[in-house]
CSV table of C-alpha atoms in Angstrom, one decimal:
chain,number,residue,atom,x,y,z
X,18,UNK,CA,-66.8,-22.1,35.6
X,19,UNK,CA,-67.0,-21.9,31.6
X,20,UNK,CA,-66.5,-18.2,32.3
X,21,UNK,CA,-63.4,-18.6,34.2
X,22,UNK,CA,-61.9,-21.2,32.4
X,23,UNK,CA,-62.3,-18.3,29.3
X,24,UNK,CA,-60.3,-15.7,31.0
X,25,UNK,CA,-57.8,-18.2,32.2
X,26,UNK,CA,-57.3,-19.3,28.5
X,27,UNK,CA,-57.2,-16.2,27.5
X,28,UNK,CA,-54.9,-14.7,30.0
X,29,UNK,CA,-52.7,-17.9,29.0
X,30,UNK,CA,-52.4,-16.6,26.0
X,31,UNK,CA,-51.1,-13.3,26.6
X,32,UNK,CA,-48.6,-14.6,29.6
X,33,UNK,CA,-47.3,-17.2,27.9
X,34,UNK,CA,-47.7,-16.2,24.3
X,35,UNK,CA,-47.0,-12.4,24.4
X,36,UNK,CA,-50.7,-12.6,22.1
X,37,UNK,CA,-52.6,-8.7,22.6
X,38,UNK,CA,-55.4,-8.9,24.9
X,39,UNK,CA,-57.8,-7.3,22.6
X,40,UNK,CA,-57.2,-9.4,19.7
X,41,UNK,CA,-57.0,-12.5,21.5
X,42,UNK,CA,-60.2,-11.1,23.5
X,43,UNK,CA,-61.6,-10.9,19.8
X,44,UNK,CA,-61.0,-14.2,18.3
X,45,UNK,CA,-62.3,-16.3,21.2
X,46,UNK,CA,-65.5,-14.5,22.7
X,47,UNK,CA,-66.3,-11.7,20.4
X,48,UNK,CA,-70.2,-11.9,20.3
X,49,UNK,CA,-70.6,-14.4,23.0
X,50,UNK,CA,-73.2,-13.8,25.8
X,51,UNK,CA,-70.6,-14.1,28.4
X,52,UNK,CA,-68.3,-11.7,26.9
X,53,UNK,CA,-68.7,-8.8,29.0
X,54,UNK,CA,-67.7,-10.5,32.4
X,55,UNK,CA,-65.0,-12.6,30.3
X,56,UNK,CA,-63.8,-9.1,29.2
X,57,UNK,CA,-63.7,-7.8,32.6
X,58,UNK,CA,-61.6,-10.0,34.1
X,59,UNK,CA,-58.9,-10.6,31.4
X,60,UNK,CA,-58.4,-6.7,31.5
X,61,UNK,CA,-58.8,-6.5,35.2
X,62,UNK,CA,-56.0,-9.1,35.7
X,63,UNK,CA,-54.0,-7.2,33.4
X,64,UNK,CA,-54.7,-3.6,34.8
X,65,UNK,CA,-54.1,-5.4,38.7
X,66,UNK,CA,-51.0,-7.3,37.4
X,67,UNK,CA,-48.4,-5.2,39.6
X,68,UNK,CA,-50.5,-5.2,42.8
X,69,UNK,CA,-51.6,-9.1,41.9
X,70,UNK,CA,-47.9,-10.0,41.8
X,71,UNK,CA,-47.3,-8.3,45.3
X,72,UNK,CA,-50.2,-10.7,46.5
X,73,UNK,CA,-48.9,-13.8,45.1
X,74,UNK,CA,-45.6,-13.3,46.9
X,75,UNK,CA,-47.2,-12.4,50.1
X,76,UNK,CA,-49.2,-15.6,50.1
X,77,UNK,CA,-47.0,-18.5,48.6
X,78,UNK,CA,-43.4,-19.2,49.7
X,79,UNK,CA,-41.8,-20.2,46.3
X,80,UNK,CA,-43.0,-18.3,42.6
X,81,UNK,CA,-45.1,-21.0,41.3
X,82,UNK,CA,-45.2,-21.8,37.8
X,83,UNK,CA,-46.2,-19.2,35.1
X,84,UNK,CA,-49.3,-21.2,34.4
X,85,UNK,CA,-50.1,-21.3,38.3
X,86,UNK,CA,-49.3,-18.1,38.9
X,87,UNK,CA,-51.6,-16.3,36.3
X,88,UNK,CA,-54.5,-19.1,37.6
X,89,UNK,CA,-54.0,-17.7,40.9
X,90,UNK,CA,-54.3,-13.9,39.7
X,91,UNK,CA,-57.1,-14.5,38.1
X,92,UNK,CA,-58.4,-16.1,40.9
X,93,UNK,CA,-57.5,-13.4,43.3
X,94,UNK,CA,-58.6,-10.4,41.4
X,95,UNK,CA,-62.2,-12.3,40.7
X,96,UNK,CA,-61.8,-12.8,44.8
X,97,UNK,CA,-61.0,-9.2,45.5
X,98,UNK,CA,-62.9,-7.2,42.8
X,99,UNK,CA,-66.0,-8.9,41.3
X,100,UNK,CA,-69.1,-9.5,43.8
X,101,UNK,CA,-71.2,-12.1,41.2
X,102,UNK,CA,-69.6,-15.2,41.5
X,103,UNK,CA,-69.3,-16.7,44.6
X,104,UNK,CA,-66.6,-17.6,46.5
X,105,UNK,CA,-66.8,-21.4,46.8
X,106,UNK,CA,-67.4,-21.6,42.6
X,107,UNK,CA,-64.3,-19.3,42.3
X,108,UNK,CA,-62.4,-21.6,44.4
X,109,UNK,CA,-64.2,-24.8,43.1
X,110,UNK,CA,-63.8,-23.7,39.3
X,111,UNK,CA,-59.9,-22.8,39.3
X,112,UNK,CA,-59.1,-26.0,41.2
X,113,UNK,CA,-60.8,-27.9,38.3
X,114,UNK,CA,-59.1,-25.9,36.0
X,115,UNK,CA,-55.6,-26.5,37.5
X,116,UNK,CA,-56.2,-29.9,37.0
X,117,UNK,CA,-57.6,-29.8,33.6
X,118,UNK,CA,-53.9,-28.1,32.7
X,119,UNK,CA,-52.1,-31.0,34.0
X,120,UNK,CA,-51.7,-29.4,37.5
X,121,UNK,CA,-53.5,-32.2,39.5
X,122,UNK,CA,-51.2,-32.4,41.7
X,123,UNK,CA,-50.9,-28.7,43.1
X,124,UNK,CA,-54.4,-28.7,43.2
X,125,UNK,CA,-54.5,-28.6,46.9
X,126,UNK,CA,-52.0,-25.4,46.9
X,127,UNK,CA,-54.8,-23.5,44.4
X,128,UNK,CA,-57.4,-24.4,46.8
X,129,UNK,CA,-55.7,-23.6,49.7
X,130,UNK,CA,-54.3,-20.5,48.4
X,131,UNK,CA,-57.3,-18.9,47.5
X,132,UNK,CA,-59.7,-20.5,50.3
X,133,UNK,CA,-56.9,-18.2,52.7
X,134,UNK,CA,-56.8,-15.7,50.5
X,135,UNK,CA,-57.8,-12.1,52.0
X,136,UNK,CA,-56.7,-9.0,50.2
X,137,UNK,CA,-57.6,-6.8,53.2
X,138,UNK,CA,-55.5,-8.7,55.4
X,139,UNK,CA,-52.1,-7.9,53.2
X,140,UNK,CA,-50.6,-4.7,54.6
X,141,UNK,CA,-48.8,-2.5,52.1
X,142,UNK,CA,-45.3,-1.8,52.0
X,143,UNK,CA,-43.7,0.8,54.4
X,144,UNK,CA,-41.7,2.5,51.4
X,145,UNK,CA,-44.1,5.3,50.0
X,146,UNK,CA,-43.2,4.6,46.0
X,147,UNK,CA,-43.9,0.9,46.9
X,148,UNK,CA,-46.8,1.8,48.7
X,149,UNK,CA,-48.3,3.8,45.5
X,150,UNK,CA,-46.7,0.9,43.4
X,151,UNK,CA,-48.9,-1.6,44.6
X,152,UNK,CA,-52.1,0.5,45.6
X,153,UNK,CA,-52.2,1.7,41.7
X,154,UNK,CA,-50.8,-1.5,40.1
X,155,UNK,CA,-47.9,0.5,38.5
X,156,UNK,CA,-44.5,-0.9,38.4
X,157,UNK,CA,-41.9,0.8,40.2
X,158,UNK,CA,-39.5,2.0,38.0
X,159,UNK,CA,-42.7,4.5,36.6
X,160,UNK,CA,-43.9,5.3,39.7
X,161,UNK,CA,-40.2,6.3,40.9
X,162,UNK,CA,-40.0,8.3,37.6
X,163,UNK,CA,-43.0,10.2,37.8
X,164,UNK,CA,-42.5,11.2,40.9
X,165,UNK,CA,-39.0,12.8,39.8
X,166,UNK,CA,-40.6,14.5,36.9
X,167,UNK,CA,-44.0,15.6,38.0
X,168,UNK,CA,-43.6,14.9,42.1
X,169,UNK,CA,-45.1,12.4,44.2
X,170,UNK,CA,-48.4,14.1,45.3
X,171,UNK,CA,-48.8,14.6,41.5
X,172,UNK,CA,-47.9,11.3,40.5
X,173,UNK,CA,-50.2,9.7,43.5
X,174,UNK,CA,-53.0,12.1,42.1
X,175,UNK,CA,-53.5,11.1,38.4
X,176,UNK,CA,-52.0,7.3,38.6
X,177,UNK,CA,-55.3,7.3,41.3
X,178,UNK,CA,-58.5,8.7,39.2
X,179,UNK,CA,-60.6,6.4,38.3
X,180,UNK,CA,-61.2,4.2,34.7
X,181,UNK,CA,-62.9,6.1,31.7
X,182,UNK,CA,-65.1,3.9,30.2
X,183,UNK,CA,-67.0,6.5,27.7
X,184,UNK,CA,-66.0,6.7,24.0
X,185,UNK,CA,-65.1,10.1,22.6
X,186,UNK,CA,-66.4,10.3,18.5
X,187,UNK,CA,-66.8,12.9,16.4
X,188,UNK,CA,-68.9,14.0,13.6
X,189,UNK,CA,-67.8,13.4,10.0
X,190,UNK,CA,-67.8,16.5,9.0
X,191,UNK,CA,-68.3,16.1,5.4
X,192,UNK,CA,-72.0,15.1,6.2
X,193,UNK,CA,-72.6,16.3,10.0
X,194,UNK,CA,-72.0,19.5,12.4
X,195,UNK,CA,-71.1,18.6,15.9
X,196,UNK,CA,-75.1,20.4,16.4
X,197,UNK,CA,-76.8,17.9,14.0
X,198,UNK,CA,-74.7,15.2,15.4
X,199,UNK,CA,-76.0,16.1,18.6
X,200,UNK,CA,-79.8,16.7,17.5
X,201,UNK,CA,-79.5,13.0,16.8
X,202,UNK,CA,-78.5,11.4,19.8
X,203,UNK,CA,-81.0,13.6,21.9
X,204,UNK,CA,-83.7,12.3,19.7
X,205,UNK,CA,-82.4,9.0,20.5
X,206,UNK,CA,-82.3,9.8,24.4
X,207,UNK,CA,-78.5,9.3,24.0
X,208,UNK,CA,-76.9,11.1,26.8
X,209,UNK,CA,-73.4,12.9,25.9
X,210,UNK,CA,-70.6,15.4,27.1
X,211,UNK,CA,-68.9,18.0,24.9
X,212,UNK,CA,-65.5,17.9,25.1
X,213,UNK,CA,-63.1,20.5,24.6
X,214,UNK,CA,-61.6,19.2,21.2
X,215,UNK,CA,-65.0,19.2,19.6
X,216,UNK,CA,-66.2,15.6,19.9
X,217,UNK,CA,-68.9,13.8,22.4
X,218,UNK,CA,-68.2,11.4,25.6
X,219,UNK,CA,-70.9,8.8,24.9
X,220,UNK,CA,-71.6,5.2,26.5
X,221,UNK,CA,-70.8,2.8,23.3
X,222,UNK,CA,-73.8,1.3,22.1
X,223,UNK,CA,-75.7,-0.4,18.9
X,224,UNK,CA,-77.2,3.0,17.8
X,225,UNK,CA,-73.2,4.3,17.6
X,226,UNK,CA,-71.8,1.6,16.1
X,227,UNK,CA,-74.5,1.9,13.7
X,228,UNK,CA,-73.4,5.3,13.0
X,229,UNK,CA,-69.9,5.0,13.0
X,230,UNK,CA,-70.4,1.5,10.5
X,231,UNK,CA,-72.0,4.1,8.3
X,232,UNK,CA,-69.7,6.7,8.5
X,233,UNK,CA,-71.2,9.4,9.8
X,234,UNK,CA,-69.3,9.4,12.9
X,235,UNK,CA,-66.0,7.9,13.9
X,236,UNK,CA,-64.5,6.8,16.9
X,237,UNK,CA,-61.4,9.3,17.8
X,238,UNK,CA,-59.8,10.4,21.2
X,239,UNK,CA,-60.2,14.1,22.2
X,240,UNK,CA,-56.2,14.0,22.8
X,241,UNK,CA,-55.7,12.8,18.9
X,242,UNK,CA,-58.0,15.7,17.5
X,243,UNK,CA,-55.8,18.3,19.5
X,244,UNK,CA,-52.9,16.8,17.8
X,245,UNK,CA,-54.6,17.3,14.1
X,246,UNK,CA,-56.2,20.6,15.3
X,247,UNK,CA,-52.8,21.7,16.3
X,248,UNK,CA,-51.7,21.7,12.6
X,249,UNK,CA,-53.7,24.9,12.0
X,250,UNK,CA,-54.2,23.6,7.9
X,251,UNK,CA,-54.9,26.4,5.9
X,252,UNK,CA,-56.2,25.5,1.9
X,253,UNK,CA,-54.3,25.1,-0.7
X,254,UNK,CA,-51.1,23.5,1.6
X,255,UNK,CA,-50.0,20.5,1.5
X,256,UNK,CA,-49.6,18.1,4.5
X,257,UNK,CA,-47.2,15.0,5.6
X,258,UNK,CA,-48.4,12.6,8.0
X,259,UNK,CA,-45.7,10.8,8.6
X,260,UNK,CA,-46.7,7.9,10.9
X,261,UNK,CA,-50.2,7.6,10.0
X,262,UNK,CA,-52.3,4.0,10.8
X,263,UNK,CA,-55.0,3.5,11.2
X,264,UNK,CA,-55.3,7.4,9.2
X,265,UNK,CA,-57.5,8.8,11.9
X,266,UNK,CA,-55.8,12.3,12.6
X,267,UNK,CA,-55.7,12.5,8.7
X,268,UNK,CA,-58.9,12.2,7.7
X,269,UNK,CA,-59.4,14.2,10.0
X,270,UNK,CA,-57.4,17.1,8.6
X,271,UNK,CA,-58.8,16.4,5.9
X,272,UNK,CA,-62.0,17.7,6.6
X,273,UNK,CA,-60.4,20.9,8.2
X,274,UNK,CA,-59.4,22.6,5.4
X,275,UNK,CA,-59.0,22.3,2.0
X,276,UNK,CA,-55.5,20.4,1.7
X,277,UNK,CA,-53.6,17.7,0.1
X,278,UNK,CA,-52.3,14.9,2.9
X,279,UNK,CA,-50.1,12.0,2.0
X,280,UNK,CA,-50.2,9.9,4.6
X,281,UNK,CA,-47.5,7.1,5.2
X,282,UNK,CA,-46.2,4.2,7.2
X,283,UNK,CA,-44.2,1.5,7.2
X,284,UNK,CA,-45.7,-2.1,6.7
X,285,UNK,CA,-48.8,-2.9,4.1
X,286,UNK,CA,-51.5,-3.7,6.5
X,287,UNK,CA,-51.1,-0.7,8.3
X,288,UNK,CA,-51.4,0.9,4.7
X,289,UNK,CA,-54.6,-1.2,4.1
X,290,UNK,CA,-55.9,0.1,8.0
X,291,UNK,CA,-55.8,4.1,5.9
X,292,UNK,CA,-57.4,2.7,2.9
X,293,UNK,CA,-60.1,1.4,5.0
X,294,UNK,CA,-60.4,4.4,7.0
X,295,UNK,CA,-60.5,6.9,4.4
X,296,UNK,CA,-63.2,5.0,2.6
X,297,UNK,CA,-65.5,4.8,5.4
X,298,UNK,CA,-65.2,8.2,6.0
X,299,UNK,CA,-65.1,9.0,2.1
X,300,UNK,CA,-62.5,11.0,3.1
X,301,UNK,CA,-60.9,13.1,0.1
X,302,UNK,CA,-57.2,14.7,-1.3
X,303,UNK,CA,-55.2,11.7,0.5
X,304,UNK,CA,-52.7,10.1,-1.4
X,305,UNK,CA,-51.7,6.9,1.1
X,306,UNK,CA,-47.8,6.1,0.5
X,307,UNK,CA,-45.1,3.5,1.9
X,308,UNK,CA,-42.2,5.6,3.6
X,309,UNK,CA,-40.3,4.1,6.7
X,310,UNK,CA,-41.0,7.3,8.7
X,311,UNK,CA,-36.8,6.5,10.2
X,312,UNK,CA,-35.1,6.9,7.2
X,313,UNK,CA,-34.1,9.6,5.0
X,314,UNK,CA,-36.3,10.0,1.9
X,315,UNK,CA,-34.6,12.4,-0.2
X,316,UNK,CA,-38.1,12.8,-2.3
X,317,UNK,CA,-39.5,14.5,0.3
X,318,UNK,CA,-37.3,17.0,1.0
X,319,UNK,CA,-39.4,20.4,1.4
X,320,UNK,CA,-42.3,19.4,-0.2
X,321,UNK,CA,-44.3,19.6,2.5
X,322,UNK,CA,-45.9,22.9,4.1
X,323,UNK,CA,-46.7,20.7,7.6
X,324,UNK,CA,-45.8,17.4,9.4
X,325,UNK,CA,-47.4,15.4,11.7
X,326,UNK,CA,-45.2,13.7,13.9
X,327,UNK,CA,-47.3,11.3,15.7
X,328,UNK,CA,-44.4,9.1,16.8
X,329,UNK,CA,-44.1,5.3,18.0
X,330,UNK,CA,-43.8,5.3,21.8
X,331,UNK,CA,-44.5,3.2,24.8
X,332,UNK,CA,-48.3,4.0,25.3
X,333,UNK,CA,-48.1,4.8,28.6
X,334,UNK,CA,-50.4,7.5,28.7
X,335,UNK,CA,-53.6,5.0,27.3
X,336,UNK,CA,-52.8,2.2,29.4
X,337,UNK,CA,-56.4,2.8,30.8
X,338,UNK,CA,-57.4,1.4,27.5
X,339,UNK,CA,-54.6,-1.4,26.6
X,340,UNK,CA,-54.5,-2.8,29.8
X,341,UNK,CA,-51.0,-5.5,28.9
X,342,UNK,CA,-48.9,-2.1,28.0
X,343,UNK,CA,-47.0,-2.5,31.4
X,344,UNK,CA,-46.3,-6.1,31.2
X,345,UNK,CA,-44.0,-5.3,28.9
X,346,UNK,CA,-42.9,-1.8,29.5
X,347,UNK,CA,-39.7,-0.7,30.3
X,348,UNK,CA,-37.5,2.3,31.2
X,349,UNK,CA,-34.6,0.6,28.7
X,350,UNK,CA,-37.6,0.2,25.9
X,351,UNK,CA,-38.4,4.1,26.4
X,352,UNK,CA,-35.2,5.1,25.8
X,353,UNK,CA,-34.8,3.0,22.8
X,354,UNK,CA,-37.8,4.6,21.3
X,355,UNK,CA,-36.5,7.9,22.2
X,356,UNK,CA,-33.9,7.5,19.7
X,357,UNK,CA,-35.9,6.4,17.1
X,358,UNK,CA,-38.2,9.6,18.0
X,359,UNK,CA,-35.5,11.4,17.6
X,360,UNK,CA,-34.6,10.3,14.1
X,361,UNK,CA,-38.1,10.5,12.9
X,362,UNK,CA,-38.3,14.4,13.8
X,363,UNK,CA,-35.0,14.9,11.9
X,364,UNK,CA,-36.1,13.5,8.7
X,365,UNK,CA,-39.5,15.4,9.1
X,366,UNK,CA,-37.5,18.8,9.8
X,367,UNK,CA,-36.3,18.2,6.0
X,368,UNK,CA,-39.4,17.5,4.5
X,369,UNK,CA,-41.2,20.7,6.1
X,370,UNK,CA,-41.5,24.3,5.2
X,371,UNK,CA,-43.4,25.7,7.8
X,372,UNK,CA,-44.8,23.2,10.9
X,373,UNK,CA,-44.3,20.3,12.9
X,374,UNK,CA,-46.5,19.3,15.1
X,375,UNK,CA,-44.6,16.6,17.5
X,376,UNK,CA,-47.0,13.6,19.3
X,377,UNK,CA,-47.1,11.2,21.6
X,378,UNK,CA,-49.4,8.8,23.9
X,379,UNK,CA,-47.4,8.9,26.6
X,380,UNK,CA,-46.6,10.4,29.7
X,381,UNK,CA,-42.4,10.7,30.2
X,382,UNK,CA,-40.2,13.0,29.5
X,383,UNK,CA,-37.8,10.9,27.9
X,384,UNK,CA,-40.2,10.1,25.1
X,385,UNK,CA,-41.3,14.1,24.9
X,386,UNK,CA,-40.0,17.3,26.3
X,387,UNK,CA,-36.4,16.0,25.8
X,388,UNK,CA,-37.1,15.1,22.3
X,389,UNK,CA,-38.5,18.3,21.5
X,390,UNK,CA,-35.7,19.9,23.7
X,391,UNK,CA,-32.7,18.6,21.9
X,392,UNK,CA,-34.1,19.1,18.8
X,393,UNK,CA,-34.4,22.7,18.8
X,394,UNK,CA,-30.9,22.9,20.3
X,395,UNK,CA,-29.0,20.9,17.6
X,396,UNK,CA,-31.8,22.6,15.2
X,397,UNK,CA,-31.6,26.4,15.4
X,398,UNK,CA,-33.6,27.6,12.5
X,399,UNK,CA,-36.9,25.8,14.4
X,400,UNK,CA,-38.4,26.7,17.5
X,401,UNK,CA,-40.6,25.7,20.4
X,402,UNK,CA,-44.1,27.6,19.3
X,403,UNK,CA,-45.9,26.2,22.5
X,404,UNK,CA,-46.1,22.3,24.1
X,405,UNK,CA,-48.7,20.6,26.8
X,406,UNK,CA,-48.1,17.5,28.4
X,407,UNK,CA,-51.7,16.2,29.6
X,408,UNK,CA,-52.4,13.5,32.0
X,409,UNK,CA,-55.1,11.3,32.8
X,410,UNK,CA,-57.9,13.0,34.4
X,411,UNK,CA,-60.6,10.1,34.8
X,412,UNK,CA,-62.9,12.2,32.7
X,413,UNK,CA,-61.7,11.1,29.3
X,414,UNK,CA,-58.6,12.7,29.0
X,415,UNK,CA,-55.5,10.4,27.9
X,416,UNK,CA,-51.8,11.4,28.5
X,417,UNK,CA,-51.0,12.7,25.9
X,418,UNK,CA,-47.9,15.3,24.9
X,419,UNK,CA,-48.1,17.9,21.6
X,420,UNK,CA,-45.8,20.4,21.0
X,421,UNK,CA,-45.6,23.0,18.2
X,422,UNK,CA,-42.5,23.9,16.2
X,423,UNK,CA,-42.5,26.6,14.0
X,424,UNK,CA,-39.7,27.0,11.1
X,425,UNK,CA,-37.5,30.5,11.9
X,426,UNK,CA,-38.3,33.4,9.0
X,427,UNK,CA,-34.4,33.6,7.3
């Protein structure tokens, strides 16, 4: 029950509170020996929302309150998806928690409700985008517009694979090769993959956290080193990162070539998130600056050889791994960000001589190819060098958009 009771007070929090699941995961059960399954089914709740939300109106007749509805999904999904606890304490432990919330008297709906509840038994919808809606717990309005951009079959094949739960890192490579790196984990008995950026696929454990808290390694995704790698630094250039935090791509430049990076954003703890980064990595030739990435800085103008553009968007393409992003997510919000996108690239075009590299964590169009597309039309003297939009594949790779833009030769 304890562990149930957890979740639910966790879930509570983000519902109710808007609080982030991993920093409200954080505060109350980092460390605790029930963490893992605690962990498990906040974020299973939270990935299972949209098809959890289709269950809840199949099986009451009236939306029951927000503090009853998110006990029943929690009660459902640990129903449906986790084979440990049985069925009677699942039952048995939300009733008593409906009542320890001042719900006594709907505690014979809970226990009714999830004593009849039967996920098998709940047909999908006839509609095809409804259908995929619910089987891949994506809201509608994304499934309906990634079937217009990449096509259904297409859409139904990467909202399907499965959950990546190996870490990508890489060597720091200022005290390790990607070889020695690996000589280390074999002697170890650490088991890894190589991936295509130049970093490892490893299961997460006390030997690499030991390493990374040393600095030897850090924790990066293979889609985030592209996005550095796609800079192409040569030494002696100078380098603008314009929406830095935490400083990961950065640093890593840093240790690319030999070049001078100031690296900016907006608000003083992101600033301090840099600091922190560079100096575990004892990182070198970054100068850390305040610059709101939206506006104009007239300071900058052509001072830098190359940008990075790593742009505020919706996330969509890591929701894997920030499991409330949809709760919140919407095509109105995308759009919104667009123009702020938009505005950012602008400004960088000013600051650069040579490069921008344009990035995102997400997977629409809106937030990507028509940013870039616009820009080099109202933009001339710049041009498309070459662009990918990847999508999940269920073996570690996020979606995830770069493109290249080049500065015309006068």
């Amino acid at each position: 029950m304890n562990d149930l009771l957890m979740a639910f007070e966790v879930l509570l929090a983000i519902y109710k509170d808007g609080a982030y699941s991993n920093l409200e995961l954080n505060k109350r059960v980092n460390g605790a020996s029930n963490q893992a399954i605690i962990t498990r089914l906040v974020y299973g709740v939270l990935q299972k929302d949209v098809q959890l939300e289709y269950y809840l109106a199949k099986v009451t007749n009236k939306r029951p309150s927000k503090t009853v509805a998110i006990l029943l999904k929690l009660g459902m999904y640990t129903l449906t998806y986790i084979n440990s606890i049985p069925r009677y304490a699942v039952v048995d432990s939300l009733v008593t928690i409906c009542e320890k919330y001042g719900k006594r008297q709907l505690k014979g709906f809970v226990n009714s409700t999830l004593k009849n509840f039967d996920a098998g038994q709940i047909s999908l919808p006839n509609d095809r985008f409804e259908a995929l809606s619910v089987e891949t717990s994506v809201p509608l309005w994304l499934v309906k517009a990634y079937s217009k951009q990449y096509g259904f079959d297409r859409t139904k094949e990467f909202l399907s694979v499965d959950t990546f739960t190996k870490e990508h890192i890489r060597p720091n490579l200022k005290w390790l090769t990607l070889e020695q790196l690996k000589d280390k984990l074999e002697a170890q008995n650490i088991e890894y993959i190589q991936s295509v950026a130049g970093g490892l696929f490893v299961d997460n454990d006390a030997y690499i956290k030991s390493l990374n808290e040393k600095g030897l390694i850090t924790f990066q995704s293979m889609t985030s080193m592209l996005a550095a790698q796609a800079m192409e630094e040569k030494d002696g250039e100078s380098i603008l990162d314009l929406c830095s935090a935490p400083g990961g791509k950065a640093v890593y430049m840093s240790g690319l070539a030999d070049v001078t990076i100031t690296a900016c954003d907006i608000h003083e703890h992101r600033l301090q998130l840099i600091r922190d980064y560079i100096n575990r990595m004892d990182a070198e030739n970054i100068i850390v600056e305040y610059n709101d990435a939206s506006v104009f800085n007239s300071g900058f103008v052509n001072k830098f050889d190359k940008t990075l553009c790593d742009v505020p968007c919706s996330g969509l393409g890591v929701v894997g791994k920030k499991a409330d992003i949809y709760l919140t997510a919407s095509l109105e919000k995308c759009q919104q960000l667009a123009a702020l996108q938009y505005e950012i690239l602008c400004n960088a075009s000013k600051y650069t001589k040579k490069r921008i590299v344009y990035s995102t964590c997400t997977t629409l169009r809106e937030e990507n190819y028509n940013i870039v597309g616009r820009f080099v039309k109202e933009n001339p003297d710049w041009q498309v060098v070459r662009s990918q939009q990847y999508l999940p594949d269920g073996k570690g790779q996020d979606g995830f958009f770069i493109a290249v833009l080049g500065k015309k030769s006068l």
